[in-house]
Tab-separated table of C-alpha atoms in Angstrom:
chain	number	residue	atom	x	y	z
A	1031	MET	CA	19.412	94.224	180.622
A	1032	SER	CA	21.001	90.761	182.178
A	1033	ARG	CA	24.888	90.178	180.389
A	1034	GLN	CA	24.880	86.254	179.034
A	1035	PRO	CA	26.945	84.165	180.273
A	1036	ARG	CA	30.298	83.653	178.755
A	1037	ARG	CA	30.880	80.193	177.071
A	1038	THR	CA	33.100	77.767	178.833
A	1039	TRP	CA	35.234	75.599	176.405
A	1040	SER	CA	36.646	72.234	177.329
A	1041	LEU	CA	40.628	71.580	177.765
A	1042	PHE	CA	39.694	69.050	174.731
A	1043	SER	CA	38.225	71.436	172.481
A	1044	THR	CA	40.673	74.213	173.079
A	1045	THR	CA	43.844	72.223	172.271
A	1046	ALA	CA	42.117	70.173	169.497
A	1047	LEU	CA	41.384	73.674	167.846
A	1048	ALA	CA	44.820	75.306	168.769
A	1049	LEU	CA	46.593	72.263	167.292
A	1050	ILE	CA	43.781	71.682	163.939
A	1051	GLY	CA	44.130	75.739	163.725
A	1052	SER	CA	48.365	75.612	164.050
A	1053	ILE	CA	48.439	73.027	161.661
A	1054	SER	CA	46.138	74.172	159.405
A	1055	VAL	CA	47.961	77.288	158.995
A	1056	ILE	CA	51.521	74.990	158.235
A	1057	LEU	CA	49.438	72.938	155.397
A	1058	VAL	CA	47.961	76.253	154.041
A	1059	PHE	CA	51.768	77.592	153.884
A	1060	ALA	CA	53.154	74.383	152.780
A	1061	LEU	CA	50.685	74.356	149.909
A	1062	THR	CA	51.274	77.647	148.649
A	1063	ALA	CA	54.892	76.983	148.516
A	1064	VAL	CA	54.636	73.840	146.684
A	1065	THR	CA	52.394	75.010	144.150
A	1066	TRP	CA	53.985	78.287	143.574
A	1067	PHE	CA	57.287	76.882	143.466
A	1068	VAL	CA	56.822	73.304	142.292
A	1069	MET	CA	53.135	72.866	140.814
A	1070	VAL	CA	53.044	76.194	138.634
A	1071	PRO	CA	56.879	75.574	136.873
A	1072	MET	CA	56.216	72.073	136.084
A	1073	ALA	CA	52.596	72.906	134.680
A	1074	LYS	CA	53.787	75.620	132.694
A	1075	ARG	CA	56.776	73.448	131.698
A	1076	SER	CA	54.949	70.769	130.857
A	1077	ALA	CA	52.459	73.264	128.870
A	1078	ASP	CA	55.458	74.397	126.846
A	1079	ASP	CA	56.641	70.965	125.980
A	1080	LEU	CA	53.011	70.086	123.884
A	1081	ALA	CA	52.659	73.953	122.814
A	1082	ALA	CA	56.055	72.902	120.933
A	1083	LEU	CA	54.115	69.793	119.336
A	1084	ILE	CA	51.042	71.708	118.556
A	1085	VAL	CA	53.775	74.541	116.292
A	1086	LEU	CA	55.740	71.830	114.736
A	1087	SER	CA	53.017	70.147	113.504
A	1088	ALA	CA	51.037	73.034	112.516
A	1089	GLN	CA	54.121	74.184	110.441
A	1090	THR	CA	54.565	70.505	109.009
A	1091	TRP	CA	51.019	70.258	107.952
A	1092	THR	CA	51.111	73.567	105.983
A	1093	GLU	CA	54.032	72.533	103.898
A	1094	LEU	CA	52.901	69.180	103.371
A	1095	PRO	CA	51.497	68.003	100.320
A	1096	LYS	CA	47.531	67.182	100.557
A	1097	GLU	CA	47.409	63.642	99.256
A	1098	ALA	CA	50.799	63.577	102.633
A	1099	GLN	CA	48.374	65.336	105.431
A	1100	PRO	CA	46.377	62.475	106.249
A	1101	LEU	CA	49.409	60.552	107.174
A	1102	LEU	CA	50.592	63.109	109.550
A	1103	ALA	CA	47.137	63.960	111.102
A	1104	ALA	CA	47.296	59.949	111.538
A	1105	GLU	CA	50.400	59.955	113.070
A	1106	LEU	CA	49.599	62.714	115.587
A	1107	LYS	CA	46.082	60.839	116.737
A	1108	ASN	CA	47.981	57.223	117.236
A	1109	GLN	CA	51.388	58.566	118.760
A	1110	HIS	CA	49.868	61.741	120.512
A	1111	GLY	CA	46.497	62.138	120.889
A	1112	LEU	CA	45.984	65.224	118.700
A	1113	ILE	CA	43.446	65.843	116.566
A	1114	ILE	CA	44.309	68.144	113.095
A	1115	GLN	CA	41.745	69.273	111.140
A	1116	GLU	CA	41.241	72.867	108.665
A	1117	ILE	CA	38.363	74.975	109.526
A	1118	PRO	CA	37.131	77.561	107.430
A	1119	ALA	CA	37.470	80.798	110.201
A	1120	LEU	CA	38.367	81.574	114.148
A	1121	ASN	CA	35.977	80.650	116.594
A	1122	ARG	CA	37.243	84.094	118.017
A	1123	LEU	CA	35.991	82.919	121.395
A	1124	HIS	CA	37.807	81.731	124.575
A	1125	SER	CA	35.197	79.245	126.580
A	1126	THR	CA	37.897	78.004	129.921
A	1127	ASN	CA	39.879	79.406	132.043
A	1128	LEU	CA	42.171	76.756	133.818
A	1129	PRO	CA	44.995	77.426	134.536
A	1130	TYR	CA	47.063	74.675	132.070
A	1131	VAL	CA	44.960	76.072	129.195
A	1132	ARG	CA	46.052	79.768	130.266
A	1133	PHE	CA	49.928	77.980	130.257
A	1134	LEU	CA	49.297	76.272	126.919
A	1135	HIS	CA	47.539	79.314	125.197
A	1136	ASN	CA	50.459	81.216	126.288
A	1137	ALA	CA	53.080	79.091	125.585
A	1138	VAL	CA	51.306	78.380	121.992
A	1139	VAL	CA	51.325	82.314	121.321
A	1140	HIS	CA	54.961	82.505	122.621
A	1141	ARG	CA	56.481	80.375	120.039
A	1142	PHE	CA	54.148	81.399	117.251
A	1143	ASN	CA	55.845	84.064	115.289
A	1144	GLN	CA	53.394	86.291	114.149
A	1145	CYS	CA	49.658	86.242	113.468
A	1146	PRO	CA	49.152	86.140	109.511
A	1147	PRO	CA	47.582	89.489	107.981
A	1148	GLY	CA	43.618	89.924	109.102
A	1149	THR	CA	43.610	87.068	111.738
A	1150	ILE	CA	44.213	89.314	114.768
A	1151	ASP	CA	40.748	90.752	116.283
A	1152	PRO	CA	41.145	94.520	117.280
A	1153	GLN	CA	39.080	93.815	120.643
A	1154	THR	CA	42.019	91.164	121.635
A	1155	GLY	CA	44.647	92.108	120.054
A	1156	GLU	CA	45.218	87.764	119.537
A	1157	CYS	CA	44.950	85.124	116.771
A	1158	ILE	CA	45.145	81.833	118.595
A	1159	TYR	CA	42.089	80.719	120.676
A	1160	MET	CA	41.369	78.036	122.591
A	1161	GLY	CA	38.395	76.265	124.570
A	1162	SER	CA	36.419	73.236	125.410
A	1163	LEU	CA	34.617	70.482	123.689
A	1164	PRO	CA	31.122	69.641	124.521
A	1165	GLN	CA	30.616	67.462	127.848
A	1166	GLY	CA	33.831	67.616	128.789
A	1167	ALA	CA	35.682	65.565	126.106
A	1168	GLY	CA	38.198	67.632	125.808
A	1169	TYR	CA	39.934	71.213	124.796
A	1170	TRP	CA	40.622	72.915	120.913
A	1171	ILE	CA	43.015	75.162	119.900
A	1172	GLU	CA	43.037	77.232	116.456
A	1173	ILE	CA	45.951	78.606	114.921
A	1174	PRO	CA	46.061	80.806	111.826
A	1175	ILE	CA	48.995	79.856	109.764
A	1176	ALA	CA	49.911	80.804	106.072
A	1177	ASP	CA	46.562	80.567	104.213
A	1178	ASP	CA	44.427	78.011	106.180
A	1179	VAL	CA	43.008	77.779	109.984
A	1180	LEU	CA	43.766	74.442	112.154
A	1181	LYS	CA	41.801	73.557	115.179
A	1182	PHE	CA	43.717	71.050	117.228
A	1183	GLU	CA	41.663	68.883	119.918
A	1184	PHE	CA	43.033	66.565	122.619
A	1185	SER	CA	41.513	64.837	125.288
A	1186	PRO	CA	41.688	65.593	129.211
A	1187	SER	CA	44.243	62.799	129.722
A	1188	ARG	CA	46.751	64.768	127.178
A	1189	VAL	CA	47.026	67.660	129.864
A	1190	GLY	CA	50.565	67.049	131.439
A	1191	TYR	CA	49.808	68.339	134.697
A	1192	LYS	CA	46.547	69.250	136.572
A	1193	ILE	CA	47.028	72.015	138.874
A	1194	PRO	CA	43.419	72.053	140.389
A	1195	PHE	CA	42.905	68.272	140.718
A	1196	THR	CA	46.025	67.968	142.217
A	1197	LEU	CA	45.651	71.010	144.396
A	1198	GLY	CA	42.202	68.921	145.533
A	1199	VAL	CA	43.843	66.095	146.747
A	1200	ILE	CA	46.470	67.411	148.161
A	1201	LEU	CA	44.287	69.791	150.238
A	1202	VAL	CA	41.413	67.408	151.195
A	1203	GLY	CA	44.078	64.769	152.005
A	1204	GLY	CA	45.962	67.324	154.470
A	1205	ILE	CA	42.280	68.137	155.901
A	1206	LEU	CA	41.789	64.639	156.967
A	1207	LEU	CA	45.371	64.444	158.096
A	1208	THR	CA	44.879	67.533	160.079
A	1209	LEU	CA	42.096	66.764	161.948
A	1210	LEU	CA	42.793	63.055	162.475
A	1211	LEU	CA	46.262	64.180	164.019
A	1212	GLY	CA	44.627	67.183	165.679
A	1213	LEU	CA	41.855	65.000	167.485
A	1214	GLY	CA	44.119	62.465	168.345
A	1215	LEU	CA	47.165	64.228	169.723
A	1216	ALA	CA	44.279	66.474	171.873
A	1217	ARG	CA	42.680	63.250	173.146
A	1218	ARG	CA	46.021	61.837	173.898
A	1219	LEU	CA	46.863	65.348	175.985
A	1220	THR	CA	43.803	66.049	177.472
A	1221	ARG	CA	42.355	62.567	178.384
A	1222	PRO	CA	44.027	62.259	181.452
A	1223	VAL	CA	42.825	65.615	182.741
A	1224	SER	CA	39.403	65.331	181.781
A	1225	ARG	CA	39.415	61.832	183.752
A	1226	LEU	CA	40.529	63.876	186.844
A	1227	ALA	CA	37.962	66.193	186.254
A	1228	GLU	CA	34.701	63.482	186.008
A	1229	GLN	CA	36.247	61.561	189.055
A	1230	VAL	CA	36.704	65.026	191.065
A	1231	SER	CA	33.161	66.610	190.358
A	1232	LEU	CA	31.367	63.459	191.465
A	1233	GLY	CA	33.119	63.912	194.821
A	1234	LEU	CA	36.905	63.284	196.164
A	1235	PRO	CA	37.686	59.871	194.929
A	1236	ASP	CA	37.921	56.669	197.391
A	1237	ALA	CA	40.792	54.940	195.706
A	1238	PRO	CA	43.774	56.434	194.189
A	1239	LEU	CA	43.701	57.934	190.243
A	1240	PRO	CA	46.211	56.287	187.963
A	1241	LEU	CA	49.184	58.213	187.442
A	1242	THR	CA	48.756	59.023	183.918
A	1243	GLY	CA	49.689	61.354	180.843
A	1244	PRO	CA	52.820	63.628	180.885
A	1245	LYS	CA	54.293	65.017	183.825
A	1246	GLU	CA	52.563	68.339	184.450
A	1247	THR	CA	49.559	65.944	184.768
A	1248	ARG	CA	50.948	63.215	186.633
A	1249	VAL	CA	52.208	66.064	189.680
A	1250	LEU	CA	48.165	67.057	189.319
A	1251	ILE	CA	46.849	63.839	189.901
A	1252	GLU	CA	49.240	63.160	192.088
A	1253	ALA	CA	47.792	66.502	194.195
A	1254	VAL	CA	44.122	64.913	194.181
A	1255	ASN	CA	45.533	61.515	195.042
A	1256	ARG	CA	47.077	63.266	198.598
A	1257	ARG	CA	44.578	65.495	199.188
A	1258	SER	CA	41.693	62.728	198.627
A	1259	ALA	CA	43.641	60.718	201.076
A	1260	GLU	CA	43.715	63.791	203.540
A	1261	VAL	CA	39.891	64.497	203.430
A	1262	LYS	CA	39.624	60.927	204.001
A	1263	ARG	CA	41.367	61.024	206.767
A	1264	LEU	CA	39.758	63.394	208.358
A	1265	VAL	CA	36.607	62.560	207.704
A	1266	GLU	CA	37.256	59.296	209.787
A	1267	ASN	CA	39.196	60.860	212.730
A	1268	ARG	CA	36.076	63.370	212.793
A	1269	THR	CA	33.153	60.532	212.663
A	1270	VAL	CA	35.281	58.322	215.223
A	1271	LEU	CA	34.892	61.563	217.082
A	1272	LEU	CA	31.696	61.999	217.175
A	1273	ALA	CA	30.715	58.897	217.452
A	1274	GLY	CA	32.929	58.655	220.203
A	1275	ILE	CA	31.257	61.582	221.771
A	1276	SER	CA	27.807	61.343	221.245
A	1277	HIS	CA	28.096	57.303	222.342
A	1278	ASP	CA	29.280	58.172	225.755
A	1279	LEU	CA	26.775	61.270	226.071
A	1280	ARG	CA	24.261	58.515	225.661
A	1281	THR	CA	25.177	57.047	229.482
A	1282	PRO	CA	24.285	60.201	231.595
A	1283	LEU	CA	21.158	61.001	229.346
A	1284	THR	CA	20.281	57.482	230.120
A	1285	ARG	CA	20.950	57.687	234.240
A	1286	LEU	CA	19.190	61.429	234.148
A	1287	SER	CA	16.374	60.248	232.137
A	1288	LEU	CA	16.127	57.260	235.253
A	1289	SER	CA	16.600	59.662	237.837
A	1290	LEU	CA	13.538	62.004	236.250
A	1291	ALA	CA	11.496	58.812	236.264
A	1292	LEU	CA	12.319	57.744	239.517
A	1293	ALA	CA	12.054	61.194	241.036
A	1294	GLN	CA	9.177	61.958	239.744
A	1295	ASP	CA	6.553	62.172	242.650
A	1296	ALA	CA	9.291	64.079	244.461
A	1297	LEU	CA	9.322	67.151	241.564
A	1298	GLU	CA	6.867	69.614	240.298
A	1299	ALA	CA	4.474	68.260	236.968
A	1300	GLU	CA	6.156	71.154	235.016
A	1301	LEU	CA	9.356	70.792	236.143
A	1302	HIS	CA	9.541	67.329	235.482
A	1303	ASP	CA	8.416	67.786	232.208
A	1304	GLN	CA	10.404	70.392	231.368
A	1305	MET	CA	13.464	68.634	232.307
A	1306	GLN	CA	11.951	65.140	230.036
A	1307	ALA	CA	11.853	67.497	227.245
A	1308	ASP	CA	15.101	68.884	227.520
A	1309	VAL	CA	16.599	65.119	227.851
A	1310	GLU	CA	14.605	63.881	224.650
A	1311	GLN	CA	15.922	67.130	222.825
A	1312	MET	CA	19.463	66.105	223.579
A	1313	ASN	CA	18.753	62.618	222.601
A	1314	GLN	CA	17.397	63.376	219.442
A	1315	LEU	CA	20.570	65.864	218.830
A	1316	ILE	CA	22.667	62.667	219.350
A	1317	GLY	CA	20.888	60.697	217.001
A	1318	GLU	CA	21.321	63.370	214.143
A	1319	VAL	CA	24.868	63.321	214.853
A	1320	LEU	CA	25.282	59.460	215.502
A	1321	SER	CA	23.506	59.174	212.005
A	1322	ILE	CA	26.390	61.627	210.654
A	1323	ALA	CA	28.996	60.180	212.180
A	1324	ARG	CA	27.775	56.550	210.222
A	1325	GLY	CA	27.260	58.295	207.002
A	1326	VAL	CA	24.950	58.049	204.506
A	1327	ASN	CA	25.203	55.707	201.787
A	1328	GLN	CA	22.849	54.492	198.743
A	1329	ALA	CA	19.669	52.630	199.604
A	1330	PRO	CA	18.811	50.317	197.143
A	1331	LEU	CA	15.846	51.056	194.663
A	1332	GLU	CA	12.210	50.363	194.679
A	1333	SER	CA	9.359	50.358	192.271
A	1334	VAL	CA	6.598	52.335	194.363
A	1335	ASP	CA	2.601	53.370	193.500
A	1336	ALA	CA	3.204	57.549	193.893
A	1337	HIS	CA	-0.125	57.466	195.304
A	1338	THR	CA	-0.006	54.705	197.779
A	1339	TRP	CA	3.371	55.954	199.304
A	1340	LEU	CA	2.273	59.666	199.585
A	1341	ALA	CA	-0.622	58.162	201.273
A	1342	HIS	CA	1.761	56.574	203.630
A	1343	CYS	CA	3.350	59.819	204.280
A	1344	VAL	CA	0.231	61.842	205.032
A	1345	ALA	CA	-0.786	59.102	207.268
A	1346	SER	CA	2.336	59.201	209.119
A	1347	ALA	CA	2.168	63.425	209.273
A	1348	ALA	CA	-0.980	62.622	211.390
A	1349	ARG	CA	0.485	60.072	213.429
A	1350	ARG	CA	2.405	62.926	214.898
A	1351	GLY	CA	-0.271	65.267	214.788
A	1352	ILE	CA	0.435	67.070	211.559
A	1353	THR	CA	-2.369	67.945	209.148
A	1354	VAL	CA	-1.310	67.565	205.706
A	1355	GLN	CA	-3.382	67.806	202.183
A	1356	LEU	CA	-2.148	65.663	199.263
A	1357	ILE	CA	-2.662	67.002	195.989
A	1358	GLU	CA	-2.056	65.032	192.390
A	1359	PRO	CA	-2.333	65.312	188.988
A	1360	ASN	CA	-5.084	62.322	187.590
A	1361	THR	CA	-2.201	60.347	186.137
A	1362	GLN	CA	-0.812	57.701	187.519
A	1363	ALA	CA	2.971	57.134	188.420
A	1364	ARG	CA	5.445	54.987	189.861
A	1365	PHE	CA	8.371	56.108	191.755
A	1366	ALA	CA	12.030	54.871	191.530
A	1367	LEU	CA	13.168	55.200	195.224
A	1368	ALA	CA	14.439	53.818	198.470
A	1369	PRO	CA	11.473	54.118	200.517
A	1370	PRO	CA	12.738	54.285	203.985
A	1371	THR	CA	15.427	57.262	202.484
A	1372	ALA	CA	12.659	59.161	200.966
A	1373	GLN	CA	10.555	58.902	204.246
A	1374	ARG	CA	13.289	60.434	206.263
A	1375	ILE	CA	13.755	62.894	204.007
A	1376	LEU	CA	10.248	63.692	203.807
A	1377	ASP	CA	9.246	63.417	207.582
A	1378	ASN	CA	12.097	66.086	208.176
A	1379	LEU	CA	10.527	68.606	205.765
A	1380	ILE	CA	6.773	68.071	206.573
A	1381	ASP	CA	8.249	68.873	210.743
A	1382	ASN	CA	10.060	71.607	209.515
A	1383	ALA	CA	6.909	73.108	207.826
A	1384	GLN	CA	5.162	72.496	210.898
A	1385	ARG	CA	7.550	73.912	213.022
A	1386	TYR	CA	8.676	77.207	211.567
A	1387	GLY	CA	5.457	77.866	208.895
A	1388	ARG	CA	2.052	78.220	209.202
A	1389	PRO	CA	-0.622	75.767	208.209
A	1390	PRO	CA	-2.048	74.772	205.756
A	1391	ILE	CA	0.667	72.298	204.610
A	1392	THR	CA	0.155	70.676	201.381
A	1393	LEU	CA	2.125	67.985	199.922
A	1394	ARG	CA	1.822	68.175	196.081
A	1395	ARG	CA	3.349	65.773	193.639
A	1396	LEU	CA	4.130	67.556	189.965
A	1397	GLU	CA	5.745	66.126	187.177
A	1398	THR	CA	8.217	66.847	184.302
A	1399	ALA	CA	9.378	65.398	181.225
A	1400	ASP	CA	12.228	64.058	183.212
A	1401	ALA	CA	11.280	63.633	186.596
A	1402	HIS	CA	8.645	63.008	189.271
A	1403	ILE	CA	8.515	65.955	191.979
A	1404	VAL	CA	7.192	66.066	195.490
A	1405	CYS	CA	6.859	69.038	197.322
A	1406	ILE	CA	5.901	70.330	201.036
A	1407	GLU	CA	4.208	73.836	200.986
A	1408	ASP	CA	3.705	76.008	204.044
A	1409	HIS	CA	2.194	79.376	204.602
A	1410	GLY	CA	4.217	81.054	206.830
A	1411	THR	CA	6.667	83.801	206.439
A	1412	GLY	CA	8.902	82.144	204.399
A	1413	LEU	CA	12.560	82.947	203.711
A	1414	THR	CA	15.021	84.552	201.340
A	1415	MET	CA	17.577	83.373	198.924
A	1416	ASP	CA	19.823	84.584	201.512
A	1417	GLU	CA	18.290	82.661	204.638
A	1418	ILE	CA	18.029	79.873	202.233
A	1419	ILE	CA	21.391	79.364	201.783
A	1420	THR	CA	22.856	80.130	205.084
A	1421	LEU	CA	20.319	77.224	206.046
A	1422	ARG	CA	21.835	75.015	204.297
A	1423	GLU	CA	24.694	75.260	205.442
A	1424	PRO	CA	25.933	72.453	208.657
A	1425	PHE	CA	24.581	73.202	212.136
A	1426	ALA	CA	22.918	76.713	211.021
A	1427	ARG	CA	20.374	77.641	213.468
A	1428	LYS	CA	17.419	78.062	211.829
A	1429	ASP	CA	16.028	81.032	214.705
A	1430	ALA	CA	19.153	82.779	212.759
A	1431	ALA	CA	16.768	83.055	209.520
A	1432	ARG	CA	13.516	82.698	211.476
A	1433	SER	CA	12.489	84.523	214.649
A	1434	GLY	CA	11.461	82.777	217.602
A	1435	VAL	CA	12.286	79.438	216.740
A	1436	THR	CA	15.445	76.700	217.831
A	1437	GLY	CA	16.902	74.053	216.381
A	1438	TYR	CA	20.395	72.219	215.907
A	1439	GLY	CA	20.955	72.784	212.272
A	1440	LEU	CA	21.654	69.423	211.242
A	1441	GLY	CA	18.524	68.396	209.989
A	1442	LEU	CA	17.989	69.696	206.465
A	1443	SER	CA	21.910	69.044	205.889
A	1444	LEU	CA	21.123	65.729	206.725
A	1445	ALA	CA	17.942	65.407	204.805
A	1446	THR	CA	20.171	66.875	201.327
A	1447	ALA	CA	23.343	64.220	201.920
A	1448	LEU	CA	20.549	61.608	201.937
A	1449	ALA	CA	18.769	63.218	198.721
A	1450	GLU	CA	22.175	63.417	197.185
A	1451	ALA	CA	23.320	59.795	198.056
A	1452	GLN	CA	20.499	58.592	196.162
A	1453	GLY	CA	20.929	60.861	193.035
A	1454	TRP	CA	17.929	63.026	194.027
A	1455	GLN	CA	18.120	66.796	194.298
A	1456	LEU	CA	16.249	68.924	197.373
A	1457	GLU	CA	15.599	72.607	196.484
A	1458	LEU	CA	14.066	75.244	198.688
A	1459	TYR	CA	12.267	78.204	197.154
A	1460	ALA	CA	11.024	81.569	198.599
A	1461	PRO	CA	7.590	82.892	198.459
A	1462	GLY	CA	6.370	83.711	194.973
A	1463	ALA	CA	8.995	81.066	193.454
A	1464	HIS	CA	7.593	78.282	193.147
A	1465	PRO	CA	9.022	77.103	189.715
A	1466	TYR	CA	6.430	74.350	189.019
A	1467	LEU	CA	3.591	76.297	189.491
A	1468	SER	CA	1.715	79.491	188.091
A	1469	PRO	CA	1.680	83.017	189.955
A	1470	GLY	CA	-1.265	82.909	191.004
A	1471	LYS	CA	-1.267	79.139	192.934
A	1472	GLN	CA	2.280	80.157	194.793
A	1473	PRO	CA	2.112	79.692	198.499
A	1474	SER	CA	3.000	82.127	200.583
A	1475	GLY	CA	5.460	80.584	202.588
A	1476	LEU	CA	8.773	78.449	202.095
A	1477	THR	CA	8.439	75.541	199.261
A	1478	ALA	CA	10.882	72.518	199.685
A	1479	CYS	CA	10.798	70.189	196.740
A	1480	LEU	CA	12.413	66.359	196.383
A	1481	ILE	CA	13.388	65.961	192.848
A	1482	LEU	CA	13.419	62.112	191.763
A	1483	PRO	CA	15.103	61.808	188.429
A	1484	LYS	CA	13.249	59.419	185.985
A	1485	SER	CA	16.593	58.242	184.723
A	1486	PRO	CA	18.297	57.647	188.026
A	1487	GLY	CA	21.464	59.935	188.256
A	1488	HIS	CA	25.229	59.560	189.932
A	1489	PRO	CA	24.892	59.809	193.308
A	1490	GLN	CA	27.131	62.166	194.866
A	1491	ALA	CA	30.586	60.106	196.680
A	1492	ASN	CA	30.557	61.342	200.316
A	1493	PRO	CA	27.988	63.362	200.594
A	1494	LEU	CA	28.400	64.110	204.147
A	1495	ALA	CA	32.235	65.050	203.692
A	1496	LYS	CA	30.926	68.609	203.908
A	1497	ILE	CA	28.691	68.363	207.356
C-alpha cells in the first residue's frame, strides 16, 4: 500500500494559523475572565435591584385598599415598565432558561420571606415561577403573597443586563479582529519570503531582489542576491570560455577540411570519407557548444495550423532520409509556438529516434483540456526510467544507456533547454509508460512528448544555467 505524501503548508498558512490560534486562546481566556468576574456579578446586581422592586411592589399592593391599587399599577407601568395584575392561581411552570431570568428568580426567592401555605409545589419545592411572554414580548413572574397571586410582566428592554447578547457581540467582534490581525501580521511577516520563494522557483533572479522584511529575511534575501551574482558571473565566464574554445577550434577544422579536399586524389576514398565524417562530427559538436554558449532566449510565438506545421516537420525528416508516420485526431487545432524553436526540438527527437530506435517512427498529435501534445514514438528497445534520468543530464553519453551508439550528450539537454525557455515541457517515457495511449496501443520503444500549454506558461529563467 503506497504511502500518501504528507501535505505541505505554506509559510503564510502556518504563520497565520499560529497567530490566529494564539490570539484565539488569549481571547477565550479573556472572555471567560470578563464573564465570570465582571459580567455575571453585574447581571446579578441588576437582577437583585429589579427583584427588590418587584417584592416591594407586591407587598405594597397587598397593603393598599382596592381603590388605590390601580394607581400603583399605573405608576409601576409608567415609571418602571412593570405590569402588575392579580390572577386566580399559580402557573407552576418555568418556560425560560436565560441566565438573567434565573438570576432574577433566585433574587426574588431570596428576598421573599416565605411562601404562603398551600402554594409550594411538592415536586419543585417552589412557589415563585417565571417564563416568557408569547412572541418574545417579554417575561412574566408569578408571586403568591397573602391571599393573592400577583403576576408581573415586563418587556425585554427592562432586562438590566443581557449576558448572551453581550457575549455574542464580544465574541463576534473578537473573532473578526483576530482574523484581521492574524492575517495582517502573517502577510506582513511572510510577504518578503513568499516573494523570494516565487522568484527563486522561476530561476535565480537577474536583478538583485529588494531588501525588505525583518532582519532574518533581509539576511536571506542578501544571501540569495549574492549567490545569484556568483552564478551569473560563473555562467558568463563559462560562456566566454566555451565560445572562445569553439571559435578557435573552427579555424584548424576549416584548414583540415580544406586539406582533405585538396588531398582527395592522394587518399583512398574510404579513408577520405572517414576523415571527412570525423570533421563534420566535430563541426556538429562545436555548433552545439556554440548554441549553449550563446544561450537560449524565449522566441516570439506565432499561431500556426497544427496539421500544416506537423506535415512540414514530416517533410523535413524525409529530406534527411527519415520516414515518419503522422497520426492526428480528426479535429483541427492551432498551435501557439515559435516555429524555428519547435522545429529544432522535433528534428532532434526524430534524429534520436532514427539513430537509437527502430522504425516505424511515429509523429502523433494528442490533445488534453489544457495542452497540445506532440509525441515522437519509435519501436526500439526503449529506456528504463533510470536511463532516462541519466540521459537528461548534460554531456551524458547515449551509449551509456544504449549499447552500440555514440553521441556527445548535448542534443537532449539543448532540446530540453529550448522547451523550458518557451514555457513548454519535454517528457520522455519508457516502453509501456505512455500516459496518453491505452495499453494495447503502447509503442515498444521510447516516447518523447513535447507538451504545449494552451495557456502559455512562465518560461524558466536561465534554462541553460544547468547545462
